[in-house]
Tab-separated table of C-alpha atoms in Angstrom:
chain	number	residue	atom	x	y	z
W	1	UNK	CA	-28.999	0.429	-16.194
W	2	UNK	CA	-25.306	0.967	-14.994
W	3	UNK	CA	-23.028	3.983	-14.995
W	4	UNK	CA	-19.327	4.111	-16.420
W	5	UNK	CA	-17.438	7.310	-14.627
W	6	UNK	CA	-13.238	7.536	-16.216
W	7	UNK	CA	-12.029	9.915	-13.513
W	8	UNK	CA	-9.772	12.779	-14.161
W	9	UNK	CA	-8.043	15.390	-11.987
W	10	UNK	CA	-10.378	17.754	-13.053
W	11	UNK	CA	-13.102	16.343	-14.963
W	12	UNK	CA	-14.650	13.283	-14.555
W	13	UNK	CA	-16.181	11.261	-17.363
W	14	UNK	CA	-19.698	9.709	-17.248
W	15	UNK	CA	-21.469	6.740	-19.776
W	16	UNK	CA	-24.811	5.717	-18.919
W	17	UNK	CA	-25.725	2.387	-20.735
W	18	UNK	CA	-28.644	0.334	-20.635
W	19	UNK	CA	-29.045	-3.942	-19.812
W	20	UNK	CA	-27.466	-4.985	-22.677
W	21	UNK	CA	-24.665	-3.240	-22.402
W	22	UNK	CA	-26.163	0.155	-25.125
W	23	UNK	CA	-24.962	3.695	-25.210
W	24	UNK	CA	-28.077	6.018	-23.476
W	25	UNK	CA	-26.072	8.871	-22.908
W	26	UNK	CA	-22.497	10.531	-22.182
W	27	UNK	CA	-21.434	13.501	-19.928
W	28	UNK	CA	-18.447	15.666	-18.621
W	29	UNK	CA	-18.693	16.974	-14.831
W	30	UNK	CA	-15.541	18.868	-13.562
W	31	UNK	CA	-13.983	16.899	-10.680
W	32	UNK	CA	-15.109	19.219	-7.298
W	33	UNK	CA	-17.777	18.170	-4.600
W	34	UNK	CA	-20.627	19.885	-6.761
W	35	UNK	CA	-19.090	18.346	-9.579
W	36	UNK	CA	-19.211	15.042	-7.711
W	37	UNK	CA	-22.767	16.079	-6.575
W	38	UNK	CA	-24.738	16.945	-9.879
W	39	UNK	CA	-23.247	13.185	-11.220
W	40	UNK	CA	-25.748	11.291	-9.686
W	41	UNK	CA	-28.046	12.819	-10.675
W	42	UNK	CA	-27.641	12.821	-14.099
W	43	UNK	CA	-27.433	9.360	-13.949
W	44	UNK	CA	-30.216	8.321	-12.050
W	45	UNK	CA	-32.376	10.448	-15.121
W	46	UNK	CA	-32.442	7.004	-17.144
W	47	UNK	CA	-33.768	5.285	-14.921
W	48	UNK	CA	-32.803	2.755	-11.571
W	49	UNK	CA	-29.521	3.044	-11.193
W	50	UNK	CA	-28.542	-0.769	-10.928
W	51	UNK	CA	-24.509	0.048	-10.436
W	52	UNK	CA	-21.412	2.313	-11.524
W	53	UNK	CA	-18.473	0.913	-12.157
W	54	UNK	CA	-15.402	4.096	-11.720
W	55	UNK	CA	-11.568	3.609	-12.298
W	56	UNK	CA	-9.718	5.130	-9.693
W	57	UNK	CA	-11.673	5.266	-6.566
W	58	UNK	CA	-8.881	5.171	-3.799
W	59	UNK	CA	-7.279	8.633	-5.955
W	60	UNK	CA	-8.805	11.094	-8.810
W	61	UNK	CA	-12.690	8.992	-8.531
W	62	UNK	CA	-12.449	8.479	-4.081
W	63	UNK	CA	-14.990	11.750	-3.829
W	64	UNK	CA	-17.233	10.272	-6.260
W	65	UNK	CA	-17.283	6.588	-4.972
W	66	UNK	CA	-19.054	8.600	-1.596
W	67	UNK	CA	-20.911	10.017	-3.565
W	68	UNK	CA	-22.523	7.896	-5.471
W	69	UNK	CA	-22.704	5.075	-1.907
W	70	UNK	CA	-24.463	7.940	-0.262
W	71	UNK	CA	-27.036	7.714	-3.020
W	72	UNK	CA	-27.420	4.799	-2.391
W	73	UNK	CA	-25.561	3.730	-5.460
W	74	UNK	CA	-23.339	0.722	-5.651
W	75	UNK	CA	-19.853	1.306	-6.167
W	76	UNK	CA	-17.939	-1.077	-8.329
W	77	UNK	CA	-14.017	-0.726	-8.948
W	78	UNK	CA	-12.987	-1.155	-11.924
W	79	UNK	CA	-9.063	-1.870	-13.403
W	80	UNK	CA	-7.839	0.136	-16.820
W	81	UNK	CA	-7.843	-1.669	-19.683
W	82	UNK	CA	-5.160	-3.184	-21.044
W	83	UNK	CA	-2.204	-1.940	-23.783
W	84	UNK	CA	-4.180	-4.947	-26.253
W	85	UNK	CA	-7.992	-3.573	-25.851
W	86	UNK	CA	-6.301	-0.290	-26.313
W	87	UNK	CA	-4.220	-0.749	-29.155
W	88	UNK	CA	-7.578	-2.231	-30.986
W	89	UNK	CA	-10.541	0.331	-29.272
W	90	UNK	CA	-8.533	3.358	-28.550
W	91	UNK	CA	-8.416	5.962	-25.707
W	92	UNK	CA	-10.917	8.682	-24.170
W	93	UNK	CA	-12.569	9.959	-22.065
W	94	UNK	CA	-15.827	8.342	-23.890
W	95	UNK	CA	-14.582	5.080	-24.834
W	96	UNK	CA	-12.868	4.718	-20.902
W	97	UNK	CA	-16.140	5.354	-19.091
W	98	UNK	CA	-17.921	2.948	-21.544
W	99	UNK	CA	-15.070	-0.079	-20.659
W	100	UNK	CA	-15.932	1.371	-17.492
W	101	UNK	CA	-19.835	0.382	-17.920
W	102	UNK	CA	-19.731	-2.638	-19.328
W	103	UNK	CA	-17.063	-4.525	-17.397
W	104	UNK	CA	-19.559	-3.684	-14.787
W	105	UNK	CA	-22.507	-5.883	-16.471
W	106	UNK	CA	-19.851	-8.291	-17.510
W	107	UNK	CA	-18.347	-8.310	-13.665
W	108	UNK	CA	-14.230	-8.948	-15.230
W	109	UNK	CA	-11.962	-7.131	-13.836
W	110	UNK	CA	-14.182	-5.375	-10.967
W	111	UNK	CA	-13.229	-4.640	-6.932
W	112	UNK	CA	-15.634	-3.660	-4.182
W	113	UNK	CA	-13.552	-0.482	-3.217
W	114	UNK	CA	-12.396	0.688	0.360
W	115	UNK	CA	-14.712	2.436	2.274
W	116	UNK	CA	-12.508	4.976	3.207
W	117	UNK	CA	-13.888	6.156	6.034
W	118	UNK	CA	-12.648	4.726	9.133
W	119	UNK	CA	-9.339	4.756	11.205
W	120	UNK	CA	-8.062	2.212	8.346
W	121	UNK	CA	-8.016	5.510	6.363
W	122	UNK	CA	-6.281	7.532	9.235
W	123	UNK	CA	-3.589	5.007	9.588
W	124	UNK	CA	-3.049	4.354	5.700
W	125	UNK	CA	-2.216	8.606	5.826
W	126	UNK	CA	-0.149	8.566	8.823
W	127	UNK	CA	2.084	5.588	6.937
W	128	UNK	CA	2.577	7.706	3.816
W	129	UNK	CA	3.656	10.279	5.704
W	130	UNK	CA	6.299	7.898	7.841
W	131	UNK	CA	7.545	5.937	4.244
W	132	UNK	CA	8.124	9.260	3.198
W	133	UNK	CA	10.174	10.419	6.288
W	134	UNK	CA	11.986	7.444	6.672
W	135	UNK	CA	12.904	7.677	3.008
W	136	UNK	CA	14.518	11.340	3.600
W	137	UNK	CA	16.330	10.592	6.316
W	138	UNK	CA	17.512	7.615	4.610
W	139	UNK	CA	19.000	10.114	1.200
W	140	UNK	CA	20.411	12.823	3.956
W	141	UNK	CA	22.016	10.276	5.804
W	142	UNK	CA	23.802	9.248	2.864
W	143	UNK	CA	24.177	12.494	1.984
W	144	UNK	CA	25.813	13.168	4.804
W	145	UNK	CA	28.401	10.652	4.428
W	146	UNK	CA	29.059	11.419	1.346
W	147	UNK	CA	29.850	15.150	2.567
W	148	UNK	CA	32.438	14.178	4.895
W	149	UNK	CA	33.873	12.009	2.080
W	150	UNK	CA	34.811	14.969	0.500
W	151	UNK	CA	35.605	17.150	3.121
W	152	UNK	CA	39.178	18.470	4.200
W	153	UNK	CA	41.299	16.479	5.670
W	154	UNK	CA	41.096	18.044	9.340
W	155	UNK	CA	37.591	17.853	9.264
W	156	UNK	CA	37.102	14.956	7.144
W	157	UNK	CA	39.865	12.825	9.950
W	158	UNK	CA	37.797	14.431	12.992
W	159	UNK	CA	34.813	12.852	11.749
W	160	UNK	CA	36.313	9.454	11.256
W	161	UNK	CA	35.049	6.534	12.473
W	162	UNK	CA	31.976	7.733	14.622
W	163	UNK	CA	29.201	6.236	15.701
W	164	UNK	CA	25.611	7.374	13.900
W	165	UNK	CA	24.695	8.807	17.126
W	166	UNK	CA	28.057	10.750	18.025
W	167	UNK	CA	28.544	11.622	14.332
W	168	UNK	CA	25.092	13.167	14.043
W	169	UNK	CA	25.876	14.933	17.581
W	170	UNK	CA	29.515	16.712	16.026
W	171	UNK	CA	28.575	16.975	13.318
W	172	UNK	CA	24.663	19.342	14.700
W	173	UNK	CA	27.982	20.424	17.399
W	174	UNK	CA	30.266	22.261	14.091
W	175	UNK	CA	30.865	26.526	14.397
W	176	UNK	CA	31.398	26.980	10.960
W	177	UNK	CA	32.481	31.527	9.823
W	178	UNK	CA	29.837	31.788	8.500
W	179	UNK	CA	31.983	35.261	7.028
W	180	UNK	CA	34.044	32.746	5.661
W	181	UNK	CA	32.184	30.505	3.626
W	182	UNK	CA	34.291	30.453	0.407
W	183	UNK	CA	36.833	28.284	2.549
W	184	UNK	CA	36.187	25.002	1.986
W	185	UNK	CA	36.581	23.646	5.183
W	186	UNK	CA	33.690	26.387	6.490
W	187	UNK	CA	31.085	26.003	4.006
W	188	UNK	CA	31.517	22.228	4.669
W	189	UNK	CA	30.587	22.949	7.739
W	190	UNK	CA	27.976	24.486	7.348
W	191	UNK	CA	26.470	21.944	4.762
W	192	UNK	CA	27.566	19.404	7.590
W	193	UNK	CA	25.304	20.468	10.235
W	194	UNK	CA	22.397	21.829	7.646
W	195	UNK	CA	22.812	17.894	6.937
W	196	UNK	CA	22.272	16.741	10.822
W	197	UNK	CA	20.083	19.365	12.265
W	198	UNK	CA	17.779	18.052	9.139
W	199	UNK	CA	18.250	14.497	10.036
W	200	UNK	CA	17.729	14.989	13.415
W	201	UNK	CA	14.461	16.992	13.006
W	202	UNK	CA	13.202	13.635	10.048
W	203	UNK	CA	14.412	11.627	13.466
W	204	UNK	CA	12.139	13.564	15.621
W	205	UNK	CA	8.903	13.443	13.269
W	206	UNK	CA	9.429	9.841	12.515
W	207	UNK	CA	9.285	8.556	15.904
W	208	UNK	CA	5.947	10.845	16.886
W	209	UNK	CA	4.399	9.076	13.905
W	210	UNK	CA	4.978	5.844	16.075
W	211	UNK	CA	3.890	6.885	19.105
W	212	UNK	CA	0.538	8.395	17.162
W	213	UNK	CA	0.584	4.919	15.172
W	214	UNK	CA	1.382	2.560	17.841
W	215	UNK	CA	-1.372	3.929	19.761
W	216	UNK	CA	-4.098	3.518	16.155
W	217	UNK	CA	-3.326	0.383	15.630
W	218	UNK	CA	-3.292	-1.578	18.866
W	219	UNK	CA	-7.225	0.566	19.362
W	220	UNK	CA	-7.818	-0.950	15.763
W	221	UNK	CA	-6.771	-4.205	15.761
W	222	UNK	CA	-5.483	-5.649	19.409
W	223	UNK	CA	-6.270	-8.667	18.697
W	224	UNK	CA	-4.102	-8.797	14.530
W	225	UNK	CA	-1.154	-6.931	16.884
W	226	UNK	CA	-1.313	-9.997	19.370
W	227	UNK	CA	-0.119	-12.377	17.732
W	228	UNK	CA	3.020	-13.542	17.546
W	229	UNK	CA	4.927	-11.399	15.178
W	230	UNK	CA	3.017	-9.182	14.230
W	231	UNK	CA	3.722	-5.812	15.129
W	232	UNK	CA	2.903	-1.972	14.810
W	233	UNK	CA	4.461	-1.533	10.493
W	234	UNK	CA	3.042	-5.393	9.376
W	235	UNK	CA	-0.079	-4.786	11.551
W	236	UNK	CA	-0.593	-1.240	9.800
W	237	UNK	CA	-0.172	-2.645	6.162
W	238	UNK	CA	-2.417	-5.502	6.623
W	239	UNK	CA	-5.113	-2.798	7.744
W	240	UNK	CA	-4.569	-0.263	4.954
W	241	UNK	CA	-5.028	-3.679	2.597
W	242	UNK	CA	-7.630	-4.886	3.627
W	243	UNK	CA	-9.474	-1.530	3.972
W	244	UNK	CA	-12.058	0.040	6.798
W	245	UNK	CA	-15.074	-2.348	5.258
W	246	UNK	CA	-14.206	-6.287	5.698
W	247	UNK	CA	-17.033	-6.926	4.003
W	248	UNK	CA	-15.293	-6.261	0.520
W	249	UNK	CA	-13.264	-9.788	1.811
W	250	UNK	CA	-15.609	-12.193	1.037
W	251	UNK	CA	-12.589	-14.923	2.135
W	252	UNK	CA	-9.902	-15.321	3.155
W	253	UNK	CA	-8.731	-17.293	-0.271
W	254	UNK	CA	-9.467	-13.931	-1.720
W	255	UNK	CA	-7.272	-11.979	0.390
W	256	UNK	CA	-4.414	-14.173	0.185
W	257	UNK	CA	-4.143	-13.542	-3.699
W	258	UNK	CA	-4.872	-9.540	-2.550
W	259	UNK	CA	-1.849	-10.330	-0.515
W	260	UNK	CA	-0.290	-12.461	-3.196
W	261	UNK	CA	0.088	-15.483	-1.045
W	262	UNK	CA	-2.247	-17.860	-2.954
W	263	UNK	CA	-0.053	-20.255	-4.403
W	264	UNK	CA	0.362	-21.108	-8.020
W	265	UNK	CA	-0.001	-24.404	-9.578
W	266	UNK	CA	2.978	-25.060	-11.519
W	267	UNK	CA	2.458	-28.696	-11.937
W	268	UNK	CA	3.805	-31.043	-15.684
W	269	UNK	CA	3.464	-34.682	-15.641
W	270	UNK	CA	5.442	-36.186	-13.002
W	271	UNK	CA	5.904	-32.921	-11.066
W	272	UNK	CA	3.776	-32.276	-8.751
W	273	UNK	CA	3.855	-28.237	-6.826
W	274	UNK	CA	2.685	-24.601	-6.378
W	275	UNK	CA	5.056	-21.717	-6.518
W	276	UNK	CA	5.173	-18.741	-5.541
W	277	UNK	CA	2.594	-16.140	-6.515
W	278	UNK	CA	3.738	-12.482	-8.048
W	279	UNK	CA	1.026	-11.018	-8.307
W	280	UNK	CA	-1.559	-8.761	-5.326
W	281	UNK	CA	0.317	-5.907	-3.055
W	282	UNK	CA	3.591	-6.484	-2.832
W	283	UNK	CA	3.570	-4.484	0.665
W	284	UNK	CA	1.822	-6.892	1.864
W	285	UNK	CA	2.979	-9.872	0.894
W	286	UNK	CA	6.641	-8.432	2.007
W	287	UNK	CA	5.343	-7.505	5.437
W	288	UNK	CA	4.599	-11.345	5.702
W	289	UNK	CA	7.242	-12.429	5.054
W	290	UNK	CA	9.437	-10.566	8.073
W	291	UNK	CA	6.532	-12.281	10.152
W	292	UNK	CA	7.757	-15.681	8.052
W	293	UNK	CA	11.256	-15.127	9.165
W	294	UNK	CA	10.890	-13.876	13.131
W	295	UNK	CA	8.763	-16.850	13.611
W	296	UNK	CA	11.606	-19.115	11.468
W	297	UNK	CA	13.880	-17.680	14.718
W	298	UNK	CA	12.197	-17.015	17.479
W	299	UNK	CA	8.541	-19.675	16.883
W	300	UNK	CA	9.109	-23.538	17.877
W	301	UNK	CA	6.289	-24.355	16.149
W	302	UNK	CA	7.537	-23.072	13.190
W	303	UNK	CA	11.219	-24.539	13.271
W	304	UNK	CA	9.356	-28.225	14.141
W	305	UNK	CA	7.680	-27.042	10.666
W	306	UNK	CA	10.473	-26.235	9.004
W	307	UNK	CA	11.919	-29.027	9.752
W	308	UNK	CA	9.503	-31.391	9.178
W	309	UNK	CA	8.968	-30.099	5.680
W	310	UNK	CA	12.554	-30.285	4.795
W	311	UNK	CA	12.686	-33.625	5.635
W	312	UNK	CA	9.471	-34.475	3.105
W	313	UNK	CA	12.174	-32.619	0.527
W	314	UNK	CA	10.987	-29.186	-0.042
W	315	UNK	CA	13.030	-26.534	0.087
W	316	UNK	CA	13.501	-22.859	1.949
W	317	UNK	CA	11.161	-20.829	-1.166
W	318	UNK	CA	8.802	-23.206	-0.923
W	319	UNK	CA	8.334	-23.493	3.225
W	320	UNK	CA	8.246	-20.067	3.017
W	321	UNK	CA	5.603	-19.957	1.017
W	322	UNK	CA	3.975	-22.065	3.326
W	323	UNK	CA	4.233	-19.815	6.444
W	324	UNK	CA	3.146	-17.167	5.347
W	325	UNK	CA	-0.248	-18.805	3.514
W	326	UNK	CA	-0.459	-19.612	7.453
W	327	UNK	CA	0.342	-16.347	8.907
W	328	UNK	CA	-2.493	-14.622	6.497
W	329	UNK	CA	-5.099	-16.913	7.855
W	330	UNK	CA	-4.424	-16.686	10.828
W	331	UNK	CA	-4.637	-12.334	10.122
W	332	UNK	CA	-7.528	-12.743	8.770
W	333	UNK	CA	-8.900	-14.257	11.600
W	334	UNK	CA	-7.866	-11.327	13.773
W	335	UNK	CA	-8.274	-8.469	11.291
W	336	UNK	CA	-12.269	-9.313	10.394
W	337	UNK	CA	-12.576	-10.361	14.434
W	338	UNK	CA	-10.871	-6.224	15.362
W	339	UNK	CA	-13.004	-4.880	12.540
W	340	UNK	CA	-16.543	-6.194	13.480
W	341	UNK	CA	-16.366	-4.320	16.427
W	342	UNK	CA	-15.858	-0.806	14.046
W	343	UNK	CA	-18.910	-1.458	12.512
């Protein structure tokens, strides 16, 4: 028997199919711990379950995927149907659950989900909070600049030309008269001080998160962090992309495709070349690009490679594509070595 589950915030809809794809039954369960515990029992009531396809194992279906694995059921991440399929067959919770089960039967657009039960899940959560804090700090800095630009002349001139750190200190030290807030000068001073205090608080939060991430990432993947050009940020992103269960990365080529650095053929006639891959996880691709740029500047071997490939007629874009693929090969070996120690 095979199962499929369409997951949502409040409910999960499950469908059971036989090996020929015939519907045996469907049911809806609450998206609660009790509901996630009941669903595996309902599925096994139709017979031994080979595999269950679940939509959104990293979001709404995360708890359900954990519950299914605890019952010894193999779980596969199923991609949502594309628009063409939905236009042809319609859309409902039942239809989506059936499509998830049929995708497992045909092994079409499925993947092994992350277990999210190790240190990498902690790294992912901390990186999300840090990323949000960085975005909030950037927005606050832009707002501070706009407030200074439109401030009364005397206040604007007093703050003009200051470096970021000195500007933050000066704005924090402003003392507006709270009884005179109807005055644009005192109202703007209070706004500037409040914004400066917000930026200072975000700076402190980011610094603390960086310390925690440095320790956690280094302890989780010392070999990866030891590679040239790979620091905590790059290593953290690559680890999050890989997940806590390295066995889901069945080959280096699969990891390359996941990160969007698997070369795609772009040959025609007398032209024989490859092009950049626009798919994959773009954040992983971004950090690999950063490593490539760093190595082009500081690594003698990479500089020599750039010169040699340029003489062969490759463009800078093609050389960067090749470099990202080589860097990923090193990173994959390091990740598999590091995660094997935590298995």
